[in-house]
């Protein structure tokens, strides 16, 4: 499942993020790629010692944490601190790859990447190309969103960023370990959660069927979630 979440960032947050990125020094993006991915990765990334990185990370994590749609879709257990990248000039693409499953966390241990997310930080008309192309079950999905919008997709999918042939594409990307490991179970819970939202509008919070189905949602979560 691919899900687009509009306006994760406020206009002020987006402006601040772009201001910080304009001050930053960029490094070769291959630093965080595994051996296979490094062969097809050609972009720039903020290095871990970047002075701007702590504020940028806090800004994005705060935005994710307050977004109910992100929570419903990802059921996040742990989010790896977000990374920031730039595509343009002669470092302008990331070929087909699958994101590595286990990502080392700076505080020790690992985060299992169940879900990947891209937060667009450039407007679509600021660059040519630079689409996120995700191989989905039945078709390839091409994603290019307004600045401040997020797309979440399964980390298990083969995906790429097509070459940026004009301008600059800035983005943040992150990996999420979900409380529900299985993508199908996660999808069913999300569909049920969204349907329940509609049912509450129609029938009210205390309607018997709504209460029963809400209980079923939580009981499924109890069966499937790990914490
Ligand atoms: Ni990737």
mmCIF file of C-alpha atoms and ligand atoms in Angstrom:
data_model
loop_
_atom_site.group_PDB
_atom_site.id
_atom_site.type_symbol
_atom_site.label_atom_id
_atom_site.label_comp_id
_atom_site.label_asym_id
_atom_site.label_seq_id
_atom_site.Cartn_x
_atom_site.Cartn_y
_atom_site.Cartn_z
ATOM 1 C CA UNK A 1 0.000 0.000 0.000
ATOM 2 C CA UNK A 2 1.199 3.459 -0.911
ATOM 3 C CA UNK A 3 -0.363 6.278 1.023
ATOM 4 C CA UNK A 4 0.022 9.976 0.415
ATOM 5 C CA UNK A 5 -0.340 12.248 3.418
ATOM 6 C CA UNK A 6 -0.728 15.929 2.487
ATOM 7 C CA UNK A 7 0.663 18.840 4.480
ATOM 8 C CA UNK A 8 2.678 16.940 7.071
ATOM 9 C CA UNK A 9 4.651 20.176 7.509
ATOM 10 C CA UNK A 10 3.148 23.600 8.096
ATOM 11 C CA UNK A 11 4.234 26.404 5.762
ATOM 12 C CA UNK A 12 6.491 27.782 8.524
ATOM 13 C CA UNK A 13 8.128 24.402 9.132
ATOM 14 C CA UNK A 14 8.706 23.896 5.424
ATOM 15 C CA UNK A 15 10.305 27.340 5.130
ATOM 16 C CA UNK A 16 12.538 26.644 8.141
ATOM 17 C CA UNK A 17 13.583 23.235 6.786
ATOM 18 C CA UNK A 18 14.514 24.757 3.454
ATOM 19 C CA UNK A 19 16.430 27.566 5.150
ATOM 20 C CA UNK A 20 18.464 25.000 7.107
ATOM 21 C CA UNK A 21 19.081 22.870 4.024
ATOM 22 C CA UNK A 22 20.307 25.933 2.114
ATOM 23 C CA UNK A 23 23.010 26.427 4.781
ATOM 24 C CA UNK A 24 24.094 22.779 4.864
ATOM 25 C CA UNK A 25 27.119 21.047 3.386
ATOM 26 C CA UNK A 26 26.221 17.898 1.460
ATOM 27 C CA UNK A 27 28.111 14.607 1.272
ATOM 28 C CA UNK A 28 28.016 11.566 -0.994
ATOM 29 C CA UNK A 29 24.763 9.649 -0.442
ATOM 30 C CA UNK A 30 26.473 6.264 -0.696
ATOM 31 C CA UNK A 31 27.514 6.518 2.972
ATOM 32 C CA UNK A 32 24.233 4.990 4.195
ATOM 33 C CA UNK A 33 23.649 2.535 1.340
ATOM 34 C CA UNK A 34 24.337 -1.206 1.421
ATOM 35 C CA UNK A 35 26.632 -2.807 -1.164
ATOM 36 C CA UNK A 36 23.916 -3.386 -3.799
ATOM 37 C CA UNK A 37 22.243 -0.017 -3.326
ATOM 38 C CA UNK A 38 25.571 1.851 -3.381
ATOM 39 C CA UNK A 39 26.156 0.727 -6.958
ATOM 40 C CA UNK A 40 23.001 2.446 -8.188
ATOM 41 C CA UNK A 41 22.908 5.387 -5.753
ATOM 42 C CA UNK A 42 24.139 8.755 -6.976
ATOM 43 C CA UNK A 43 22.859 11.618 -4.844
ATOM 44 C CA UNK A 44 23.888 13.892 -1.993
ATOM 45 C CA UNK A 45 22.955 13.497 1.630
ATOM 46 C CA UNK A 46 23.385 15.436 4.868
ATOM 47 C CA UNK A 47 26.252 13.827 6.815
ATOM 48 C CA UNK A 48 25.677 12.711 10.397
ATOM 49 C CA UNK A 49 27.890 15.526 11.732
ATOM 50 C CA UNK A 50 25.928 18.222 9.895
ATOM 51 C CA UNK A 51 25.192 21.211 12.167
ATOM 52 C CA UNK A 52 21.667 21.494 10.731
ATOM 53 C CA UNK A 53 20.717 17.845 11.182
ATOM 54 C CA UNK A 54 19.435 17.843 14.810
ATOM 55 C CA UNK A 55 16.913 20.643 14.235
ATOM 56 C CA UNK A 56 15.817 19.184 10.894
ATOM 57 C CA UNK A 57 15.271 15.774 12.443
ATOM 58 C CA UNK A 58 13.309 17.189 15.354
ATOM 59 C CA UNK A 59 11.155 19.210 12.989
ATOM 60 C CA UNK A 60 10.221 16.173 10.885
ATOM 61 C CA UNK A 61 9.706 13.825 13.848
ATOM 62 C CA UNK A 62 7.442 16.361 15.562
ATOM 63 C CA UNK A 63 5.376 16.628 12.382
ATOM 64 C CA UNK A 64 5.048 12.840 12.081
ATOM 65 C CA UNK A 65 4.112 12.412 15.732
ATOM 66 C CA UNK A 66 1.145 14.774 15.554
ATOM 67 C CA UNK A 67 -0.316 13.326 12.344
ATOM 68 C CA UNK A 68 -3.203 10.882 12.989
ATOM 69 C CA UNK A 69 -3.224 9.523 9.431
ATOM 70 C CA UNK A 70 0.471 8.651 9.665
ATOM 71 C CA UNK A 71 -0.182 6.875 12.960
ATOM 72 C CA UNK A 72 -3.150 4.923 11.571
ATOM 73 C CA UNK A 73 -1.258 3.806 8.479
ATOM 74 C CA UNK A 74 2.162 3.077 9.961
ATOM 75 C CA UNK A 75 1.301 2.074 13.544
ATOM 76 C CA UNK A 76 4.849 3.172 14.340
ATOM 77 C CA UNK A 77 6.849 1.431 17.027
ATOM 78 C CA UNK A 78 10.175 3.092 16.279
ATOM 79 C CA UNK A 79 11.162 5.705 13.724
ATOM 80 C CA UNK A 80 14.784 5.990 12.679
ATOM 81 C CA UNK A 81 15.939 9.634 12.754
ATOM 82 C CA UNK A 82 15.130 11.039 9.292
ATOM 83 C CA UNK A 83 17.767 11.596 6.621
ATOM 84 C CA UNK A 84 17.887 14.425 4.083
ATOM 85 C CA UNK A 85 18.950 14.184 0.477
ATOM 86 C CA UNK A 86 19.449 16.274 -2.623
ATOM 87 C CA UNK A 87 19.224 15.266 -6.260
ATOM 88 C CA UNK A 88 20.553 17.562 -8.973
ATOM 89 C CA UNK A 89 23.517 18.392 -11.212
ATOM 90 C CA UNK A 90 25.707 15.302 -11.586
ATOM 91 C CA UNK A 91 24.378 13.530 -8.446
ATOM 92 C CA UNK A 92 20.830 13.102 -9.589
ATOM 93 C CA UNK A 93 19.373 9.581 -9.334
ATOM 94 C CA UNK A 94 18.961 6.470 -7.229
ATOM 95 C CA UNK A 95 18.428 3.316 -9.296
ATOM 96 C CA UNK A 96 16.234 0.316 -8.431
ATOM 97 C CA UNK A 97 16.878 -1.067 -4.954
ATOM 98 C CA UNK A 98 15.219 -2.446 -1.848
ATOM 99 C CA UNK A 99 15.872 -0.660 1.434
ATOM 100 C CA UNK A 100 18.020 -2.678 3.834
ATOM 101 C CA UNK A 101 15.949 -4.489 6.463
ATOM 102 C CA UNK A 102 17.901 -3.696 9.617
ATOM 103 C CA UNK A 103 19.084 -0.136 10.115
ATOM 104 C CA UNK A 104 21.581 0.596 12.882
ATOM 105 C CA UNK A 105 20.330 3.147 15.404
ATOM 106 C CA UNK A 106 22.745 5.675 16.918
ATOM 107 C CA UNK A 107 21.658 4.711 20.440
ATOM 108 C CA UNK A 108 22.582 1.057 19.808
ATOM 109 C CA UNK A 109 20.558 -1.790 18.356
ATOM 110 C CA UNK A 110 18.586 -1.756 15.155
ATOM 111 C CA UNK A 111 15.336 -0.508 13.695
ATOM 112 C CA UNK A 112 13.645 -2.980 11.333
ATOM 113 C CA UNK A 113 12.502 -1.100 8.245
ATOM 114 C CA UNK A 114 8.894 -2.177 7.629
ATOM 115 C CA UNK A 115 7.803 1.119 6.117
ATOM 116 C CA UNK A 116 9.746 3.715 4.165
ATOM 117 C CA UNK A 117 8.613 7.305 3.821
ATOM 118 C CA UNK A 118 9.631 10.221 1.642
ATOM 119 C CA UNK A 119 8.843 13.785 2.616
ATOM 120 C CA UNK A 120 9.050 16.102 -0.377
ATOM 121 C CA UNK A 121 10.769 19.420 0.379
ATOM 122 C CA UNK A 122 10.908 20.912 -3.142
ATOM 123 C CA UNK A 123 7.894 21.909 -5.194
ATOM 124 C CA UNK A 124 7.280 19.748 -8.294
ATOM 125 C CA UNK A 125 7.925 22.674 -10.652
ATOM 126 C CA UNK A 126 11.388 23.277 -9.147
ATOM 127 C CA UNK A 127 12.807 20.220 -10.902
ATOM 128 C CA UNK A 128 12.339 17.938 -13.882
ATOM 129 C CA UNK A 129 12.291 14.163 -13.328
ATOM 130 C CA UNK A 130 13.016 13.008 -9.779
ATOM 131 C CA UNK A 131 9.934 10.832 -9.470
ATOM 132 C CA UNK A 132 9.807 8.184 -6.783
ATOM 133 C CA UNK A 133 8.925 5.049 -8.719
ATOM 134 C CA UNK A 134 7.630 2.207 -6.543
ATOM 135 C CA UNK A 135 6.961 -1.274 -7.915
ATOM 136 C CA UNK A 136 3.590 -2.181 -6.451
ATOM 137 C CA UNK A 137 1.793 -5.525 -6.745
ATOM 138 C CA UNK A 138 0.113 -4.869 -10.079
ATOM 139 C CA UNK A 139 1.693 -1.680 -11.410
ATOM 140 C CA UNK A 140 4.485 0.801 -10.920
ATOM 141 C CA UNK A 141 3.480 3.900 -9.006
ATOM 142 C CA UNK A 142 5.064 7.229 -9.855
ATOM 143 C CA UNK A 143 5.053 9.739 -7.029
ATOM 144 C CA UNK A 144 5.976 13.408 -7.124
ATOM 145 C CA UNK A 145 4.247 15.477 -4.476
ATOM 146 C CA UNK A 146 4.051 19.127 -3.402
ATOM 147 C CA UNK A 147 6.582 20.264 -0.808
ATOM 148 C CA UNK A 148 5.503 19.332 2.713
ATOM 149 C CA UNK A 149 3.638 16.191 1.593
ATOM 150 C CA UNK A 150 4.656 12.664 2.584
ATOM 151 C CA UNK A 151 4.349 9.278 0.909
ATOM 152 C CA UNK A 152 4.638 6.030 2.859
ATOM 153 C CA UNK A 153 5.272 2.707 1.129
ATOM 154 C CA UNK A 154 6.407 -0.785 2.116
ATOM 155 C CA UNK A 155 10.171 -1.101 2.638
ATOM 156 C CA UNK A 156 9.901 -4.488 0.930
ATOM 157 C CA UNK A 157 9.170 -2.886 -2.456
ATOM 158 C CA UNK A 158 11.710 -2.309 -5.226
ATOM 159 C CA UNK A 159 11.846 1.433 -5.830
ATOM 160 C CA UNK A 160 13.982 4.146 -7.406
ATOM 161 C CA UNK A 161 14.290 7.891 -7.876
ATOM 162 C CA UNK A 162 14.427 8.751 -11.576
ATOM 163 C CA UNK A 163 17.140 11.178 -12.771
ATOM 164 C CA UNK A 164 16.626 14.865 -12.029
ATOM 165 C CA UNK A 165 17.405 16.547 -15.347
ATOM 166 C CA UNK A 166 16.746 20.141 -14.282
ATOM 167 C CA UNK A 167 16.739 21.956 -10.939
ATOM 168 C CA UNK A 168 17.126 20.431 -7.481
ATOM 169 C CA UNK A 169 14.993 17.948 -5.593
ATOM 170 C CA UNK A 170 15.255 18.133 -1.798
ATOM 171 C CA UNK A 171 13.615 15.485 0.353
ATOM 172 C CA UNK A 172 13.706 13.751 3.683
ATOM 173 C CA UNK A 173 13.437 9.983 3.946
ATOM 174 C CA UNK A 174 12.922 7.738 6.921
ATOM 175 C CA UNK A 175 12.424 4.160 8.001
ATOM 176 C CA UNK A 176 9.775 2.989 10.411
ATOM 177 C CA UNK A 177 9.438 -0.197 12.400
ATOM 178 C CA UNK A 178 5.747 -0.864 12.760
ATOM 179 C CA UNK A 179 4.004 -2.425 15.736
ATOM 180 C CA UNK A 180 2.406 -4.689 13.101
ATOM 181 C CA UNK A 181 5.101 -6.384 11.068
ATOM 182 C CA UNK A 182 2.891 -7.908 8.376
ATOM 183 C CA UNK A 183 1.898 -5.479 5.608
ATOM 184 C CA UNK A 184 -1.436 -7.220 4.944
ATOM 185 C CA UNK A 185 -2.456 -7.109 8.582
ATOM 186 C CA UNK A 186 -1.402 -3.461 8.729
ATOM 187 C CA UNK A 187 -3.479 -2.718 5.636
ATOM 188 C CA UNK A 188 -6.591 -4.393 7.060
ATOM 189 C CA UNK A 189 -6.250 -2.489 10.321
ATOM 190 C CA UNK A 190 -5.884 0.770 8.413
ATOM 191 C CA UNK A 191 -8.947 0.079 6.263
ATOM 192 C CA UNK A 192 -10.954 -0.834 9.352
ATOM 193 C CA UNK A 193 -9.793 2.260 11.204
ATOM 194 C CA UNK A 194 -10.782 4.516 8.288
ATOM 195 C CA UNK A 195 -14.163 2.798 7.885
ATOM 196 C CA UNK A 196 -14.809 3.178 11.611
ATOM 197 C CA UNK A 197 -14.116 6.908 11.348
ATOM 198 C CA UNK A 198 -16.883 7.156 8.759
ATOM 199 C CA UNK A 199 -19.250 4.944 10.743
ATOM 200 C CA UNK A 200 -18.798 7.107 13.850
ATOM 201 C CA UNK A 201 -19.829 10.133 11.804
ATOM 202 C CA UNK A 202 -22.955 8.353 10.578
ATOM 203 C CA UNK A 203 -24.033 6.351 13.608
ATOM 204 C CA UNK A 204 -22.330 8.113 16.534
ATOM 205 C CA UNK A 205 -19.747 6.985 19.070
ATOM 206 C CA UNK A 206 -22.138 4.960 21.222
ATOM 207 C CA UNK A 207 -23.896 2.979 18.500
ATOM 208 C CA UNK A 208 -23.732 -0.734 19.427
ATOM 209 C CA UNK A 209 -22.262 -1.863 16.123
ATOM 210 C CA UNK A 210 -19.655 0.921 16.251
ATOM 211 C CA UNK A 211 -18.662 -0.105 19.774
ATOM 212 C CA UNK A 212 -18.385 -3.773 18.782
ATOM 213 C CA UNK A 213 -16.326 -3.053 15.673
ATOM 214 C CA UNK A 214 -14.072 -0.657 17.595
ATOM 215 C CA UNK A 215 -13.522 -3.499 20.066
ATOM 216 C CA UNK A 216 -12.692 -5.850 17.196
ATOM 217 C CA UNK A 217 -10.140 -3.361 15.837
ATOM 218 C CA UNK A 218 -8.395 -3.235 19.207
ATOM 219 C CA UNK A 219 -8.604 -6.992 19.654
ATOM 220 C CA UNK A 220 -6.935 -7.522 16.281
ATOM 221 C CA UNK A 221 -4.268 -5.026 17.304
ATOM 222 C CA UNK A 222 -3.815 -7.003 20.529
ATOM 223 C CA UNK A 223 -3.303 -10.176 18.483
ATOM 224 C CA UNK A 224 -0.945 -8.723 15.914
ATOM 225 C CA UNK A 225 0.970 -5.872 17.509
ATOM 226 C CA UNK A 226 4.370 -6.115 19.145
ATOM 227 C CA UNK A 227 5.729 -3.388 21.385
HETATM 228 NI NI1 LIG B 1 15.206 3.429 -0.880
#
